CSV table of C-alpha atoms and ligand atoms in Angstrom, one decimal:
chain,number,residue,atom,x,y,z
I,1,UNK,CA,23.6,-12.0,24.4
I,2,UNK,CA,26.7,-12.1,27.0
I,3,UNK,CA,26.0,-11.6,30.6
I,4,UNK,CA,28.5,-11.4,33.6
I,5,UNK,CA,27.4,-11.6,37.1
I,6,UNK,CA,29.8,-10.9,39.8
I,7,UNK,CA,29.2,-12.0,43.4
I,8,UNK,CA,31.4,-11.8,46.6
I,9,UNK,CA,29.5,-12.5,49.5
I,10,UNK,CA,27.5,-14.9,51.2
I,11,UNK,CA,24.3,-13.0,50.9
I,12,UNK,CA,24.9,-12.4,46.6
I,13,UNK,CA,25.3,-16.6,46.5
I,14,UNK,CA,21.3,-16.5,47.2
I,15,UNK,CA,20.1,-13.8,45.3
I,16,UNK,CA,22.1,-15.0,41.8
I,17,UNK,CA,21.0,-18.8,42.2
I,18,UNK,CA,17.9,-18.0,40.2
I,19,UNK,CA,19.5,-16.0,37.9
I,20,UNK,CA,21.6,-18.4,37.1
I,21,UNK,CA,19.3,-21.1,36.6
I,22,UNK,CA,17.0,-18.3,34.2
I,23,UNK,CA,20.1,-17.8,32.2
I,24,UNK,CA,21.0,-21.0,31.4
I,25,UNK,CA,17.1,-21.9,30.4
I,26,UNK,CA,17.2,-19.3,28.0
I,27,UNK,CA,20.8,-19.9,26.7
I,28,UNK,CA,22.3,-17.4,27.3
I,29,UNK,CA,26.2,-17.1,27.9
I,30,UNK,CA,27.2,-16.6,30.9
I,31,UNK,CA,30.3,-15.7,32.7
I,32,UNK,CA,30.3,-15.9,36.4
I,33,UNK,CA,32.5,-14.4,38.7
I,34,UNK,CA,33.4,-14.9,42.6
I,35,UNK,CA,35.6,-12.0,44.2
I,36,UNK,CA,36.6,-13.8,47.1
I,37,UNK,CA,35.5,-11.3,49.7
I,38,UNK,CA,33.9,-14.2,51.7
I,39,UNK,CA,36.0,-17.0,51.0
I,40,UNK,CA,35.4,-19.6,54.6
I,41,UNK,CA,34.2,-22.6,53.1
I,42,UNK,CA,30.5,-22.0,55.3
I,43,UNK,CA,30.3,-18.5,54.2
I,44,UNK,CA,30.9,-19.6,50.8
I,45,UNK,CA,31.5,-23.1,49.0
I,46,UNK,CA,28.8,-24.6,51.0
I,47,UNK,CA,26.1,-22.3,49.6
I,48,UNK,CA,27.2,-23.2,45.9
I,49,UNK,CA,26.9,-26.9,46.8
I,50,UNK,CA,23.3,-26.4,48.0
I,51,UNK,CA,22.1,-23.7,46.0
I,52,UNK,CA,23.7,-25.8,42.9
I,53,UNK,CA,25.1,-22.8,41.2
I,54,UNK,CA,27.9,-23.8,38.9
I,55,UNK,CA,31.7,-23.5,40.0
I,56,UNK,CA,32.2,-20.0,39.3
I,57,UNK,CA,34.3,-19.3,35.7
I,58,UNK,CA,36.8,-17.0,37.8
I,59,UNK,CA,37.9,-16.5,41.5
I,60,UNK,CA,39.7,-13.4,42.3
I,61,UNK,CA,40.6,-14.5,45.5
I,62,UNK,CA,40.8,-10.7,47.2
I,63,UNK,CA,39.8,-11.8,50.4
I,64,UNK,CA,39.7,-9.8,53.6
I,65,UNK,CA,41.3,-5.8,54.2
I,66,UNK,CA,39.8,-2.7,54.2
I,67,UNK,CA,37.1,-1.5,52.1
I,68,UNK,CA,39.3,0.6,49.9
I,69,UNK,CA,42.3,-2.2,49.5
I,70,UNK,CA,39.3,-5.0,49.2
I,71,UNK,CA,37.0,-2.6,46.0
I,72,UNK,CA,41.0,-1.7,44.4
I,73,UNK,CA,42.1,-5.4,44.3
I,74,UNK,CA,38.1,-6.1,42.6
I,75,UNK,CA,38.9,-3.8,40.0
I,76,UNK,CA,42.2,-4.6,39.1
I,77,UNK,CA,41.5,-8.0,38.7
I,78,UNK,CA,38.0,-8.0,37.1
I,79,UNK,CA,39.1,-5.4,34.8
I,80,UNK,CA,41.1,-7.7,32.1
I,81,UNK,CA,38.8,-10.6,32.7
I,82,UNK,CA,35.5,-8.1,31.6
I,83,UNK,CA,38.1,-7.0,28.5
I,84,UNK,CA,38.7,-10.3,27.4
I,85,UNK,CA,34.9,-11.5,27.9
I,86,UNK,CA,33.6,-8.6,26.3
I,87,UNK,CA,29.9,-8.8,28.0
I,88,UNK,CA,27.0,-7.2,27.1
I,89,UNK,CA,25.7,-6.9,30.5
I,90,UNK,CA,27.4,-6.7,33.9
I,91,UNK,CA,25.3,-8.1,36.6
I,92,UNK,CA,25.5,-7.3,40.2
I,93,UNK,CA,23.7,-8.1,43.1
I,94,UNK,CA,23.0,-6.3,46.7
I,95,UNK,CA,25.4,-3.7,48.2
I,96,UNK,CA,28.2,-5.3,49.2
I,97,UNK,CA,31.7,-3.8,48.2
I,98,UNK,CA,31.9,-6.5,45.3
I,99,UNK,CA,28.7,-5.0,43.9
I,100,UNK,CA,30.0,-1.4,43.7
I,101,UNK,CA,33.4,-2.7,42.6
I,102,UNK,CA,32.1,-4.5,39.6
I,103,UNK,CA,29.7,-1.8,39.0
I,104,UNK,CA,32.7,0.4,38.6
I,105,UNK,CA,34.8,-1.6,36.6
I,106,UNK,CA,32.0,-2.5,34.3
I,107,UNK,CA,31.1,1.3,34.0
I,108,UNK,CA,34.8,2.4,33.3
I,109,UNK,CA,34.5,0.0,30.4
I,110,UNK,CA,32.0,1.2,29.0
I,111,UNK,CA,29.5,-2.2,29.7
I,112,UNK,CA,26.2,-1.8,30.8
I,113,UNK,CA,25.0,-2.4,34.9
I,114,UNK,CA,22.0,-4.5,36.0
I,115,UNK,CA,21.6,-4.0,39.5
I,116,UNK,CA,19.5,-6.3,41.3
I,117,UNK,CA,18.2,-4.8,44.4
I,118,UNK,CA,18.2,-1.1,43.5
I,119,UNK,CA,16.8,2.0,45.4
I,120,UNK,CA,17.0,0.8,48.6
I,121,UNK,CA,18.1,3.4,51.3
I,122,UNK,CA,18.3,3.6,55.2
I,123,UNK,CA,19.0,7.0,54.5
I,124,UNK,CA,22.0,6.4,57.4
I,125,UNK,CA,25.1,7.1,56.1
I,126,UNK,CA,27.6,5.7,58.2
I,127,UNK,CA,26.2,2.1,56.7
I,128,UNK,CA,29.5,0.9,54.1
I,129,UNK,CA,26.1,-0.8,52.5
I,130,UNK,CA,24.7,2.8,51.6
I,131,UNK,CA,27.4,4.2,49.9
I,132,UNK,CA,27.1,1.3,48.0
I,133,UNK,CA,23.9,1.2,46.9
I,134,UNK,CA,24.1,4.9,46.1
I,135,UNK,CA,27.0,4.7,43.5
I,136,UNK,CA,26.1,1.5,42.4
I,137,UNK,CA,22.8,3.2,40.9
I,138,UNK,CA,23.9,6.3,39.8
I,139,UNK,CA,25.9,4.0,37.4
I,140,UNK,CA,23.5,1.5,36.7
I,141,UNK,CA,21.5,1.4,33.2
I,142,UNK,CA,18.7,-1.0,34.9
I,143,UNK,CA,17.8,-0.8,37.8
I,144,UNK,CA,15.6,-3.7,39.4
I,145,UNK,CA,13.8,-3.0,42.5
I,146,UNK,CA,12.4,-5.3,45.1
I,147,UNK,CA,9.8,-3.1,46.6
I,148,UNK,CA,8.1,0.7,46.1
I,149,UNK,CA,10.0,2.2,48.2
I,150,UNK,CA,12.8,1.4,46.1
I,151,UNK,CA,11.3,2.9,42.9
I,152,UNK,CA,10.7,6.2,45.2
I,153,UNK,CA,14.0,6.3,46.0
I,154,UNK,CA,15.3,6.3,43.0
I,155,UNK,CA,13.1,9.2,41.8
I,156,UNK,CA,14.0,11.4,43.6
I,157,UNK,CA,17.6,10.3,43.1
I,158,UNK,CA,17.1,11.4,39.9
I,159,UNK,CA,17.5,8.4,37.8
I,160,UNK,CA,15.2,8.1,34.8
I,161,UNK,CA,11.9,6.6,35.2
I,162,UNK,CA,12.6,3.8,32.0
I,163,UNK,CA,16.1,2.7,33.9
I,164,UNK,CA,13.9,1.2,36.9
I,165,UNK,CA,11.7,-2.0,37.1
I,166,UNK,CA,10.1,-3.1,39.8
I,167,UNK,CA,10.3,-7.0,40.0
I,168,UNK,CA,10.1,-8.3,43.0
I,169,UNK,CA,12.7,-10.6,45.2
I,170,UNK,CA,15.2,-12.6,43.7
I,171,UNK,CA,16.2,-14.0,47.1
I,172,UNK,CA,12.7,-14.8,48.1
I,173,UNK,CA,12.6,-16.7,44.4
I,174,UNK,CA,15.9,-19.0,46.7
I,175,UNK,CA,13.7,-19.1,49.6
I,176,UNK,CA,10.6,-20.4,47.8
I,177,UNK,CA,12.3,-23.0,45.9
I,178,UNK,CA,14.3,-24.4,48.7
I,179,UNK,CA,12.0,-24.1,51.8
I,180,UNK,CA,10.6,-28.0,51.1
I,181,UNK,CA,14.0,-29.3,51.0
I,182,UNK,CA,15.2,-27.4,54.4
I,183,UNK,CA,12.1,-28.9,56.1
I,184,UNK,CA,14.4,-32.5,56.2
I,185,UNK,CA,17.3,-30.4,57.6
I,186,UNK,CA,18.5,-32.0,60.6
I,187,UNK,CA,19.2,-28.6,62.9
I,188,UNK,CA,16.8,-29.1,65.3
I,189,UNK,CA,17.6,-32.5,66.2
I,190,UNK,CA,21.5,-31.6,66.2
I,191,UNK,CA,20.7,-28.5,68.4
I,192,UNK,CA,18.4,-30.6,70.9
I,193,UNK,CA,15.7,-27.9,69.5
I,194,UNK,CA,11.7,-27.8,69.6
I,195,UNK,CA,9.6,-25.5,67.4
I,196,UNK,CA,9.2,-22.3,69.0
I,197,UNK,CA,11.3,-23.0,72.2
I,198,UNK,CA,14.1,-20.8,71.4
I,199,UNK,CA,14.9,-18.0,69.2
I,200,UNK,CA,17.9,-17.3,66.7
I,201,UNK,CA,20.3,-14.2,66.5
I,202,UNK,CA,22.7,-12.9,63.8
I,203,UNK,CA,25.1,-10.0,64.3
I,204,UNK,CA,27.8,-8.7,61.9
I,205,UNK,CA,27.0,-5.3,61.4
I,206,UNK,CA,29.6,-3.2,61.7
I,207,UNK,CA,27.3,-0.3,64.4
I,208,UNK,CA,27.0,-3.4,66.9
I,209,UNK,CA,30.2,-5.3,66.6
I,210,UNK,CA,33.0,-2.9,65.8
I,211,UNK,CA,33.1,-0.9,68.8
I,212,UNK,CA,34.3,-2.8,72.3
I,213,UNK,CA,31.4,-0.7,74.0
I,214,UNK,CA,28.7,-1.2,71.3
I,215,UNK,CA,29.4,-4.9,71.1
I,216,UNK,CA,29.4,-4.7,75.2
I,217,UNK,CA,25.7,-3.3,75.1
I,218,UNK,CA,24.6,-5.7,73.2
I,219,UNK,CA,25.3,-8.7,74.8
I,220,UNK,CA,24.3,-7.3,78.0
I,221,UNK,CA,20.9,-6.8,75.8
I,222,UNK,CA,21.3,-10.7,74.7
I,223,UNK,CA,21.8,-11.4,78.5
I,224,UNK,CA,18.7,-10.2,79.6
I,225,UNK,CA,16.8,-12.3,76.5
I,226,UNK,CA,18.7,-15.6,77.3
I,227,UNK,CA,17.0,-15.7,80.5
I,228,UNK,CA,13.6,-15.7,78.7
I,229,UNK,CA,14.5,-18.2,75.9
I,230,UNK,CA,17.3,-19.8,74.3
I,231,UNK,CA,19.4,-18.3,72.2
I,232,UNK,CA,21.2,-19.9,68.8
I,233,UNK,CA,23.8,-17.5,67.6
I,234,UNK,CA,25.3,-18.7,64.5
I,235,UNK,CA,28.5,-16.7,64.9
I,236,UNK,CA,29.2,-14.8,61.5
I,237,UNK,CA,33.3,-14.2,61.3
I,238,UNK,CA,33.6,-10.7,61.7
I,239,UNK,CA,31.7,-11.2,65.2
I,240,UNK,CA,34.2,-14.0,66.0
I,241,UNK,CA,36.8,-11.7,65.1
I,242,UNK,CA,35.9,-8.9,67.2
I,243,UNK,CA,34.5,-10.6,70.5
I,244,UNK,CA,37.9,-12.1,70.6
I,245,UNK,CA,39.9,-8.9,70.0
I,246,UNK,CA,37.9,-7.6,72.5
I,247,UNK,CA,38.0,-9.8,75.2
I,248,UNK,CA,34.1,-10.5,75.0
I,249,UNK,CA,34.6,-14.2,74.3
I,250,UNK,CA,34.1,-15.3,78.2
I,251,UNK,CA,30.8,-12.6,78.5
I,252,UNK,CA,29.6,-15.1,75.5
I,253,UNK,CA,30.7,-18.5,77.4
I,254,UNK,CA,29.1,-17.4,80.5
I,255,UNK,CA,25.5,-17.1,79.1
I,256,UNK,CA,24.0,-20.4,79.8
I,257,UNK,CA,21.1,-20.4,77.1
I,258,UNK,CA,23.0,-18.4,74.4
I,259,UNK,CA,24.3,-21.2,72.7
I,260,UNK,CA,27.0,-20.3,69.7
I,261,UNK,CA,27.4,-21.8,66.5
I,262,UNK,CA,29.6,-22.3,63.4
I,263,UNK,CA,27.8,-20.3,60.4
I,264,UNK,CA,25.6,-22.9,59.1
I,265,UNK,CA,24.4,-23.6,55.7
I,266,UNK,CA,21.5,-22.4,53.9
I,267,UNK,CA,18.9,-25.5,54.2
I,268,UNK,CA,20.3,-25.7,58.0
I,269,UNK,CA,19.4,-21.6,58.6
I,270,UNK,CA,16.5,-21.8,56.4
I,271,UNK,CA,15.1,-24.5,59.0
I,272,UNK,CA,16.2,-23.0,61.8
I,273,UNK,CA,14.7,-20.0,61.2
I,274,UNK,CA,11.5,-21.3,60.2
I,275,UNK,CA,11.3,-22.8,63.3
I,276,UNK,CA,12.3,-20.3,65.7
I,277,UNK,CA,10.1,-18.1,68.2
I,278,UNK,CA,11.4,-15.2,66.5
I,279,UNK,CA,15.0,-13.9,64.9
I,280,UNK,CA,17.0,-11.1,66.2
I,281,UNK,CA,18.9,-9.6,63.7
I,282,UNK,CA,21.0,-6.8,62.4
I,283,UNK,CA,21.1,-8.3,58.6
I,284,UNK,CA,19.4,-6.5,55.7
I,285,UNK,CA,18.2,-10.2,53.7
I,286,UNK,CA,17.3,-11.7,56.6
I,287,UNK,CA,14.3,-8.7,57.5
I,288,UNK,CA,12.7,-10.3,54.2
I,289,UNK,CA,13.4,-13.7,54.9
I,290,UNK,CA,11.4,-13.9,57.9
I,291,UNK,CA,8.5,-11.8,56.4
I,292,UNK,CA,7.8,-14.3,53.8
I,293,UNK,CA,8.2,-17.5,56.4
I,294,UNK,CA,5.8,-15.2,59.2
I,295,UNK,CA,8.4,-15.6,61.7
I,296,UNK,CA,8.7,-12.4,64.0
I,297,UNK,CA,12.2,-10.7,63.4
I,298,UNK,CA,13.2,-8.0,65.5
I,299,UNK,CA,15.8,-6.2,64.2
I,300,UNK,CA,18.6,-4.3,65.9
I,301,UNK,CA,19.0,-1.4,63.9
I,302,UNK,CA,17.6,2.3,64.0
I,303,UNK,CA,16.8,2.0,60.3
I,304,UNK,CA,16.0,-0.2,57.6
I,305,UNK,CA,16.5,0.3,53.9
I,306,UNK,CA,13.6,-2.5,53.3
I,307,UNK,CA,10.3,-0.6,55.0
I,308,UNK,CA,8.0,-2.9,53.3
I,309,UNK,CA,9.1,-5.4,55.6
I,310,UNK,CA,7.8,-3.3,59.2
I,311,UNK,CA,5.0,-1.8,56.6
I,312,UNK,CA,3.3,-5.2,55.6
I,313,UNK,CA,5.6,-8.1,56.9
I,314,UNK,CA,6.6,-9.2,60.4
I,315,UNK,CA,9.6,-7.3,61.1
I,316,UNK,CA,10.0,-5.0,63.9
I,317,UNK,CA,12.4,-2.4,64.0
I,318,UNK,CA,13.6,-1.7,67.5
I,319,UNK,CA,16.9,-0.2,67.3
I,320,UNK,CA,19.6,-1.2,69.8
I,321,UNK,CA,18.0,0.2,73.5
I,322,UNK,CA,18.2,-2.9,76.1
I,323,UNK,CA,14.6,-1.9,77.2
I,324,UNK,CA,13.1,-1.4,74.3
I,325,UNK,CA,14.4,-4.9,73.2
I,326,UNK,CA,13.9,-6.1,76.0
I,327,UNK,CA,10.3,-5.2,76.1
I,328,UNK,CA,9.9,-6.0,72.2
I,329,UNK,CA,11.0,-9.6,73.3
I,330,UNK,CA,8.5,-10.1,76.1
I,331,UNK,CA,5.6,-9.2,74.0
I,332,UNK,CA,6.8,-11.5,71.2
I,333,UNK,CA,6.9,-14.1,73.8
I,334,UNK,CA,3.5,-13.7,75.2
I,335,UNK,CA,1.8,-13.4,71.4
I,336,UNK,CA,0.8,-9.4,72.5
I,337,UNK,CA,3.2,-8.1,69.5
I,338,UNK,CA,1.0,-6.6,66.8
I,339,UNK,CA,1.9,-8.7,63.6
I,340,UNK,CA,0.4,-8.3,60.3
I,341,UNK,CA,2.2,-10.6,58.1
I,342,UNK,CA,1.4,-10.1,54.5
I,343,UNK,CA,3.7,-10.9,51.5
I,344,UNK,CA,5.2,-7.9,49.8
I,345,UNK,CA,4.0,-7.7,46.1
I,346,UNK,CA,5.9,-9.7,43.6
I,347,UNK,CA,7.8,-11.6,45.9
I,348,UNK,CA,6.2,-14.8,44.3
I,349,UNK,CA,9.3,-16.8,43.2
I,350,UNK,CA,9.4,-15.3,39.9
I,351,UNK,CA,11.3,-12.3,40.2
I,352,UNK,CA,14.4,-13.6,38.3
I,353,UNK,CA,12.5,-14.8,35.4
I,354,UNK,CA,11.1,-10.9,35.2
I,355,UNK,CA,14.6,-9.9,35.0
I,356,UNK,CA,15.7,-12.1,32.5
I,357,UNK,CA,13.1,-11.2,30.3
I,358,UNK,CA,13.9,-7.8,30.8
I,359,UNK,CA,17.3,-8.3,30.4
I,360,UNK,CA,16.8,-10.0,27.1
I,361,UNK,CA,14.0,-8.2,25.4
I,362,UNK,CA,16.8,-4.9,25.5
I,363,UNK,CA,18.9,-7.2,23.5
O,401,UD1,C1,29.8,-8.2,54.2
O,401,UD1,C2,29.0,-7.0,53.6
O,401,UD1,C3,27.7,-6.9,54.3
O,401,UD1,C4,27.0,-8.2,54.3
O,401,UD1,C5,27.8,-9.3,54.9
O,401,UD1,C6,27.2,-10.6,54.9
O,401,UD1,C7,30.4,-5.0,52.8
O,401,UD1,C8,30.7,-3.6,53.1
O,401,UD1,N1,29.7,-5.7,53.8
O,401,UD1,O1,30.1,-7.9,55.5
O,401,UD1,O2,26.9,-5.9,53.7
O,401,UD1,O3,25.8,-8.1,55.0
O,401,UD1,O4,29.0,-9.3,54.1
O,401,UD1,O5,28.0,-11.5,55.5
O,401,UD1,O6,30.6,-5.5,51.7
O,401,UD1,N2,35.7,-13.1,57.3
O,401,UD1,C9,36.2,-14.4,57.4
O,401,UD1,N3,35.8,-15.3,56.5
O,401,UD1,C10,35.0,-15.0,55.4
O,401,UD1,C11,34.6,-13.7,55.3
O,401,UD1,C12,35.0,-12.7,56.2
O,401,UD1,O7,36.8,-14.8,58.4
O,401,UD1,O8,34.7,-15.9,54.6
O,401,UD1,C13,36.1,-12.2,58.3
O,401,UD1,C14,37.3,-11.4,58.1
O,401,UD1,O9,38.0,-11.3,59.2
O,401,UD1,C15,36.9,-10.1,57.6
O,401,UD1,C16,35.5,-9.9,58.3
O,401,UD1,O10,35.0,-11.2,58.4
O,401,UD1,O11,37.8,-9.1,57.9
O,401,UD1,C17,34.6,-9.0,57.6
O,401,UD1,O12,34.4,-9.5,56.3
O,401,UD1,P1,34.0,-8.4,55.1
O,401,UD1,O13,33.8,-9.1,53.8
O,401,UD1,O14,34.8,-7.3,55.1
O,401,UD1,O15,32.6,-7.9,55.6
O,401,UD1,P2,31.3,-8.6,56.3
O,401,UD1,O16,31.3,-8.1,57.7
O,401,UD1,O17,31.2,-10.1,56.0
């Protein structure tokens, strides 16, 4: 048996970590790729160092551009390297443009797909993230779901009922294993922070950051919250990118409890979310993250492709209206939000050794 996982991005460095420790206790060979679609040492190096997932067998180095130039350079580069490896699995993770680009190339060559993290939907399709999810399973032989909703999805997608397994969370299976070791993380003491007395924020999508007047609205929104609490904004690059091309960079400055950041690492983020009030977020992983750890995330989005988390976990999903927010935040503050914070099924650590076993038993 011959596997080859592909990732590309920051958040595929946590989901194959598992994987890649499953593989290698059962033998099998293994071929790992890297894209090069995040390539900043803290969106990427750093998470192999900590996650300890070996130096990837290939980089394709395709860095930033377009969606279009970014999935054309994937496949023309992955294309001779899955030709030469001959695999009999392709794996890909999440739905980033790496996952749909391998997908493709491992499709056109007749390899099969594992997708880990099928049939999720937001059903909003102006997210880059859906289109990719929705081609990567139409051409996916196994599909591996993280929740119900995904195996719904799927469905009534029309993909065949003995394609899909429902196997839980391979990122939660990172989480688990590393939440002891964050705990001696040194954040908090870095940050001058206390448990509880502040809150962290992540922004990248491209609804709340693209746009000079979205991003506008929402720091006026993050404005109104840094007077209630402070505010730890690990800055992700495209954010960094944008506030400056906008001339938002002094709105940021000026808040005097918003306090920016480099991206940080994953032990460092693991602790610092652990520790916060709550997390405000617009990213997809981090709406499961904070289920499993109890922490209240609100999320600024008008949909999310993982309802299990607003359903059982601690995620609230209040779309990007200042009062709304605004109001969401208060009542977080004062303990009045209405939390029920139950784990999602099968998101027990053991979601990678499912697939594995799947993956080998269909030898
Ligand atoms: C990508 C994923 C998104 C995921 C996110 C996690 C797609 C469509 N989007 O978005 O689903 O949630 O990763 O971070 O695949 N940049 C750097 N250094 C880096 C990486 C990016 O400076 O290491 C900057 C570049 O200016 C780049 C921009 O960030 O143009 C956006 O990067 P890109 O990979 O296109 O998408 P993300 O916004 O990171």
């Amino acid at each position: 048996m011959k596997i080859l996982s592909v990732v590309g991005t920051r958040p595929n460095f946590m989901k194959i970590a598992p994987l890649v420790e499953e593989f290698e206790k059962h033998n099998v060979g293994h071929v790992l790729v890297h894209t090069g679609q995040h390539y900043d040492r803290e969106m990427s190096k750093l998470f192999f160092d900590e996650l300890e997932i070996p130096k990837p067998d290939a980089d394709l180095g395709v860095g930033s551009g377009t969606r279009d130039e970014q999935i054309k350079s994937i496949k023309e580069k992955l294309e001779p390297i899955m030709n030469k490896e001959k695999p009999d699995v392709v794996v890909v993770v999440g739905d980033v443009n790496s996952t749909l680009a391998a997908a493709q190339t491992a499709n056109k060559l007749g390899i099969k797909v594992a997708h880990v993290e099928a049939g999720l939907r937001s059903f909003d399709n102006t997210m880059p993230e859906e289109f990719n999810r929705i081609e990567t399973d139409k051409i996916s032989d196994f599909l591996f779901t993280t929740e119900k909703s995904g195996n719904s999805n799927l469905l009534e997608g029309g993909i065949s009922k003995d394609k899909i397994f429902f196997v839980g969370n391979v990122m939660i299976d990172t989480l688990l294993r590393h939440k002891r070791k964050a705990r001696q993380s040194k954040i908090l003491e870095k940050l001058y922070l206390g448990k509880n007395d502040y809150c962290t924020l992540t922004l990248h999508r491209p609804s709340n950051v693209d746009s000079k007047k979205d991003f506008e609205y929402i720091l006026s929104i993050l404005g109104k919250i840094q007077e209630k609490i402070k505010v730890i904004f690990p800055i992700h690059p495209r954010a960094r990118k944008n506030a400056t091309l906008y001339g938002l960079d002094y709105k940021i400055k000026n808040m005097k409890s918003l306090v920016l950041i480099e991206p940080l690492g994953y032990l460092d983020f693991l602790c610092l979310m652990s520790n916060s009030k709550f997390v405000l977020t617009d990213s997809g992983g981090i709406q499961e993250e904070t289920t499993v750890l109890g922490v209240p995330c609100i999320t600024l989005r008008k949909s999310t492709e993982r309802p299990v988390t607003v359903e059982q976990g601690t995620n609230l999903l209040v779309s990007v209206d200042k009062d709304k927010v605004v109001e969401k935040v208060i009542s977080v503050i004062d303990g009045r939000a209405d939390l029920n914070g139950k784990i999602p099924e099968l998101w027990d650590g053991r979601a990678a050794r499912r697939i594995t076993k799947i993956l080998l038993g269909n030898r």
